PDB file of C-alpha atoms and ligand atoms in Angstrom:
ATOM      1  CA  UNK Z  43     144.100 134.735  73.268  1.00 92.00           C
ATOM      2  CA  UNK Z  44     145.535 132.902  76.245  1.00 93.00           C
ATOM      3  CA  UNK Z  45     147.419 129.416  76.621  1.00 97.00           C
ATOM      4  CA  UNK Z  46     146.241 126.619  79.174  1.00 96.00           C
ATOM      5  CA  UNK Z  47     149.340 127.461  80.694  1.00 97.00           C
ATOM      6  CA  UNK Z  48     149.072 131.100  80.874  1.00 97.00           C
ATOM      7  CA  UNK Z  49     145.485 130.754  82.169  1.00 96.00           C
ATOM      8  CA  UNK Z  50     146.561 128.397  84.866  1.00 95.00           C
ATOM      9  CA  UNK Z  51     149.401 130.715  86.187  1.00 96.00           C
ATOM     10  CA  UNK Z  52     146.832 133.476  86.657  1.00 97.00           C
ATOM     11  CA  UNK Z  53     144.235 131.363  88.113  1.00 95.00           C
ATOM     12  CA  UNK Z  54     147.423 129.994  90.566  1.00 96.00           C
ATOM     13  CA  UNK Z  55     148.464 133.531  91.451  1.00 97.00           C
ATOM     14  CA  UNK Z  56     144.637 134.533  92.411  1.00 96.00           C
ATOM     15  CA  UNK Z  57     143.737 131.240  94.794  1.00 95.00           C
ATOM     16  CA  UNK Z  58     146.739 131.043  96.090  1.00 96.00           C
ATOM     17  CA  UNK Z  59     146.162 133.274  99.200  1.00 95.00           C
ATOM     18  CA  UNK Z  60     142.803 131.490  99.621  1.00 94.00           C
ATOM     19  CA  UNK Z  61     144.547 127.994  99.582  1.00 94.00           C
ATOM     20  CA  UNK Z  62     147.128 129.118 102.011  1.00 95.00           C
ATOM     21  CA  UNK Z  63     144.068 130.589 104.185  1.00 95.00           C
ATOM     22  CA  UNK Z  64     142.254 127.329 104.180  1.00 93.00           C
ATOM     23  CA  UNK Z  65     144.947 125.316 104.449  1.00 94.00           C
ATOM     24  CA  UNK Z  66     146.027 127.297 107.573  1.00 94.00           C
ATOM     25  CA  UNK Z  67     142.504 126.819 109.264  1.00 92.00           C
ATOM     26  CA  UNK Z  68     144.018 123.251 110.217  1.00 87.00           C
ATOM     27  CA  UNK Z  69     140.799 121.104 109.978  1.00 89.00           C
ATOM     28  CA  UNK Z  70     141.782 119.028 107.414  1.00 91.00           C
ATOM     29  CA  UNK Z  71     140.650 115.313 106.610  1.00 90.00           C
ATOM     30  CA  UNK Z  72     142.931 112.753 108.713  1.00 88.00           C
ATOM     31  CA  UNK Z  73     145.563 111.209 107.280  1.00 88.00           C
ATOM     32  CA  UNK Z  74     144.993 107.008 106.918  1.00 89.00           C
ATOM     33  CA  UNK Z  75     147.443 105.233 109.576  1.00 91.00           C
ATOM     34  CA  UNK Z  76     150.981 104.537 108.587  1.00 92.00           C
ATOM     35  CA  UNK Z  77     150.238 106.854 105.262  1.00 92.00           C
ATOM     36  CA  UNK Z  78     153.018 109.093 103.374  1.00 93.00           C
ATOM     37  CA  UNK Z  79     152.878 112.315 103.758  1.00 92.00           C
ATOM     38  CA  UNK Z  80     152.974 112.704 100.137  1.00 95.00           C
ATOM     39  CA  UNK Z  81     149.990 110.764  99.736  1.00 95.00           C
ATOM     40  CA  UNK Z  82     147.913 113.118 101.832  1.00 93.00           C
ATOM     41  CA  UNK Z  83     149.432 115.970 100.244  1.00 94.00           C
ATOM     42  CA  UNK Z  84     148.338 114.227  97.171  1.00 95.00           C
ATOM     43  CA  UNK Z  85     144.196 113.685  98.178  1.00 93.00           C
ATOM     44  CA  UNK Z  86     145.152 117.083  99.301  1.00 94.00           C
ATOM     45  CA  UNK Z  87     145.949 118.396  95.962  1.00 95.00           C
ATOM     46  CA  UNK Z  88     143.626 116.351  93.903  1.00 94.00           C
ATOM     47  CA  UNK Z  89     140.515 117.303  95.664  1.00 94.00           C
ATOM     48  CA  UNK Z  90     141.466 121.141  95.583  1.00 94.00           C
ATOM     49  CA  UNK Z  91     142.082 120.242  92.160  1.00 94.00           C
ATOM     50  CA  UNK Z  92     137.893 119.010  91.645  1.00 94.00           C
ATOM     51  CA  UNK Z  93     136.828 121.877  93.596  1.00 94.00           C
ATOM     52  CA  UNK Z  94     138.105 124.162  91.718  1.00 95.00           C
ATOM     53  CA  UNK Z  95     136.954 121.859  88.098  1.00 94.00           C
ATOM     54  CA  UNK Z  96     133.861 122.025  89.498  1.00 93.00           C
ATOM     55  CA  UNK Z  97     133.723 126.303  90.046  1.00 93.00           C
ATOM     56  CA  UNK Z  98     135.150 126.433  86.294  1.00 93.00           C
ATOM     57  CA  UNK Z  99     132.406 124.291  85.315  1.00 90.00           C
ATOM     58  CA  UNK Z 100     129.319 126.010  87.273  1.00 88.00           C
ATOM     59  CA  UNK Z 101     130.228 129.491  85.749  1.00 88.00           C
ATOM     60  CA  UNK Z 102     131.039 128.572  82.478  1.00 86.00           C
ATOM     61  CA  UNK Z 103     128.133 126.811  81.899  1.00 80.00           C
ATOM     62  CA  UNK Z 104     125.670 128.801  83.813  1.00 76.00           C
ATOM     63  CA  UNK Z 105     127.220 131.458  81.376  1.00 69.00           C
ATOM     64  CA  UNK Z 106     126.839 129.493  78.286  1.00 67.00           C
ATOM     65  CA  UNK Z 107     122.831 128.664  78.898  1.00 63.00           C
ATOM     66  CA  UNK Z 108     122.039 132.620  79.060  1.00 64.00           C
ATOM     67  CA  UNK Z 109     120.134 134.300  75.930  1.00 71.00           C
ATOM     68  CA  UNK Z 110     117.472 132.709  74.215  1.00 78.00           C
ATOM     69  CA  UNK Z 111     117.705 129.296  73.006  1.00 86.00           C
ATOM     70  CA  UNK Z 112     117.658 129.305  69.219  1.00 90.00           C
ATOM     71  CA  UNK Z 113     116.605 125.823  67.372  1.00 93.00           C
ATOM     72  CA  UNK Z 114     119.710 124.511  65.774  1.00 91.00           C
ATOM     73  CA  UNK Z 115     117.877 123.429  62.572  1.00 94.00           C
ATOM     74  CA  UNK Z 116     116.071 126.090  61.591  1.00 96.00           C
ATOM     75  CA  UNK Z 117     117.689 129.250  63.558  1.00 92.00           C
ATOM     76  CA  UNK Z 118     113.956 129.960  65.129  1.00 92.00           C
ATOM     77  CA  UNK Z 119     113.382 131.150  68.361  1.00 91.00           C
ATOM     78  CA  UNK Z 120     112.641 128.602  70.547  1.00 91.00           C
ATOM     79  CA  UNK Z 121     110.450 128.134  74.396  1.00 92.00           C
ATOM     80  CA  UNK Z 122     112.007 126.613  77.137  1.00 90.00           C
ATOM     81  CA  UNK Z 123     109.873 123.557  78.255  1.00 91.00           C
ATOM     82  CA  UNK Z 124     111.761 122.095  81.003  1.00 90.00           C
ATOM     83  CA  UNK Z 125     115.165 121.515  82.889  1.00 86.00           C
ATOM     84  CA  UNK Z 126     116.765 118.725  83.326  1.00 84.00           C
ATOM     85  CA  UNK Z 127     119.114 117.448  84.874  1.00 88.00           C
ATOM     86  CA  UNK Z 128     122.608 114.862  84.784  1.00 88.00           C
ATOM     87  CA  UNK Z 129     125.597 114.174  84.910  1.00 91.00           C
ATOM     88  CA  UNK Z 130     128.413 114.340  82.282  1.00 89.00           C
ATOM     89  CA  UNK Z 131     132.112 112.852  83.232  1.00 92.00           C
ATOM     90  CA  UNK Z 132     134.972 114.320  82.277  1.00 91.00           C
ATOM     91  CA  UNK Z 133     138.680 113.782  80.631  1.00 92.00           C
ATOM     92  CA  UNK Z 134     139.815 112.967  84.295  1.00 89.00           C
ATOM     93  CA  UNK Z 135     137.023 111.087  85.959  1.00 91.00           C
ATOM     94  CA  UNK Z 136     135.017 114.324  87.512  1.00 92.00           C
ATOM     95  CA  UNK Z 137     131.284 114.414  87.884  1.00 93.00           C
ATOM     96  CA  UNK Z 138     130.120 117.169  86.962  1.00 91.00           C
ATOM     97  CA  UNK Z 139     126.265 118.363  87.249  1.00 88.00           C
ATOM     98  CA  UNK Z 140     124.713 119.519  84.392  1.00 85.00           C
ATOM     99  CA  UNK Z 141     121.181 121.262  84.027  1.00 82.00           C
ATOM    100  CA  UNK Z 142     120.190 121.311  80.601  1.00 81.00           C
ATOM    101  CA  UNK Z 143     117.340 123.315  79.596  1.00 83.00           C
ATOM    102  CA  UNK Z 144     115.012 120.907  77.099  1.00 89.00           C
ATOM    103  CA  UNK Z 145     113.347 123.361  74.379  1.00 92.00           C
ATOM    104  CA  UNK Z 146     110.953 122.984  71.394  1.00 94.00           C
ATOM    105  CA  UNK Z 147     110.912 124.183  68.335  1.00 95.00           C
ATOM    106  CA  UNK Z 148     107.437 125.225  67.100  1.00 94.00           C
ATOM    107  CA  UNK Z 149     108.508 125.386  63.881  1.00 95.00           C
ATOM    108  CA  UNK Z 150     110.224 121.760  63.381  1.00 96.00           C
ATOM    109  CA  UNK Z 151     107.860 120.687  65.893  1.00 96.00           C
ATOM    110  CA  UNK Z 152     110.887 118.749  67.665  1.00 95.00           C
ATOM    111  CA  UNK Z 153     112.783 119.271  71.209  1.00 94.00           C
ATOM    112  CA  UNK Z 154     116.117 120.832  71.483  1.00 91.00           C
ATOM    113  CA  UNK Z 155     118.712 120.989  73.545  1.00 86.00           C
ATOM    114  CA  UNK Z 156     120.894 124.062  73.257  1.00 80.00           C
ATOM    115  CA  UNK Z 157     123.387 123.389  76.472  1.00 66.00           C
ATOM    116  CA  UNK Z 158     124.772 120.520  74.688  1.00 56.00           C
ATOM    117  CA  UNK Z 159     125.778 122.095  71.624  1.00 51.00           C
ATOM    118  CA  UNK Z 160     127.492 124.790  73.443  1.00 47.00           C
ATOM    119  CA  UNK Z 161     129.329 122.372  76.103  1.00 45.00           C
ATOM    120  CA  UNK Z 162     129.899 120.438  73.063  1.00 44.00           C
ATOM    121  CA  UNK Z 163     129.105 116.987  74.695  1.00 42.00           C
ATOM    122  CA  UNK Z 164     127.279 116.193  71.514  1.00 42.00           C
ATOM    123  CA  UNK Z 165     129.891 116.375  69.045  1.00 40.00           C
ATOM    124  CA  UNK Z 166     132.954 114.333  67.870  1.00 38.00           C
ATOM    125  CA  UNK Z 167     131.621 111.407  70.427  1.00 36.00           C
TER     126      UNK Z 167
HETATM  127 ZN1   ZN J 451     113.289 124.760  64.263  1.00 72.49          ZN
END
């Protein structure tokens, strides 16, 4: 299995030609008056850094919320009753949308929610 680090250094080598690409478009936000040039480099840098976050996110979860949603108490096949939606925060301050689908248990007789056990938002908190 991978490290962080080793995952990051692939992900670098495959966006780097798209970075370089957008970067070379030229429209890029304006730089504030009298600012360093590291400091747009920076808002640069950190809001390449969301945009990608936010990619990881989308396809991991949309990944995670395939199959059918089993009820965590009694293993039975639940039905999906409705989506909803919010928005969870993470380690560095990101928004990041979250649909979870809401499902019941006819067995228990109780709603479920089967993203959150597999984004694990609803553990160690
Ligand atoms: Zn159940």
């Amino acid at each position: 299995m991978a490290t962080i680090e080793q995952f990051q250094e692939r992900l670098r080598r495959a966006i780097r030609e798209t970075v370089q690409k957008c970067l070379a478009e030229g429209d890029l936000p304006e730089a504030q008056e009298g600012e360093a040039r590291f400091t747009t480099i920076e808002a640069l840098a950190l809001a390449a850094g969301d945009a990608v976050s936010l990619e990881v996110f989308e396809q991991q979860l949309a990944e995670s919320g395939m199959g059918p949603p089993h009820c965590p108490r009694c293993g039975f096949e639940g039905q999906r009753v409705r989506q909803r939606e919010r928005k969870l925060q993470t380690r560095r301050g990101l928004e990041v949308p979250l649909r979870e689908q809401e499902c019941y248990c006819p067995g228990c007789r109780r709603a479920f929610f089967p993203s959150v056990q597999s984004a694990g938002a609803g553990r160690g908190l």
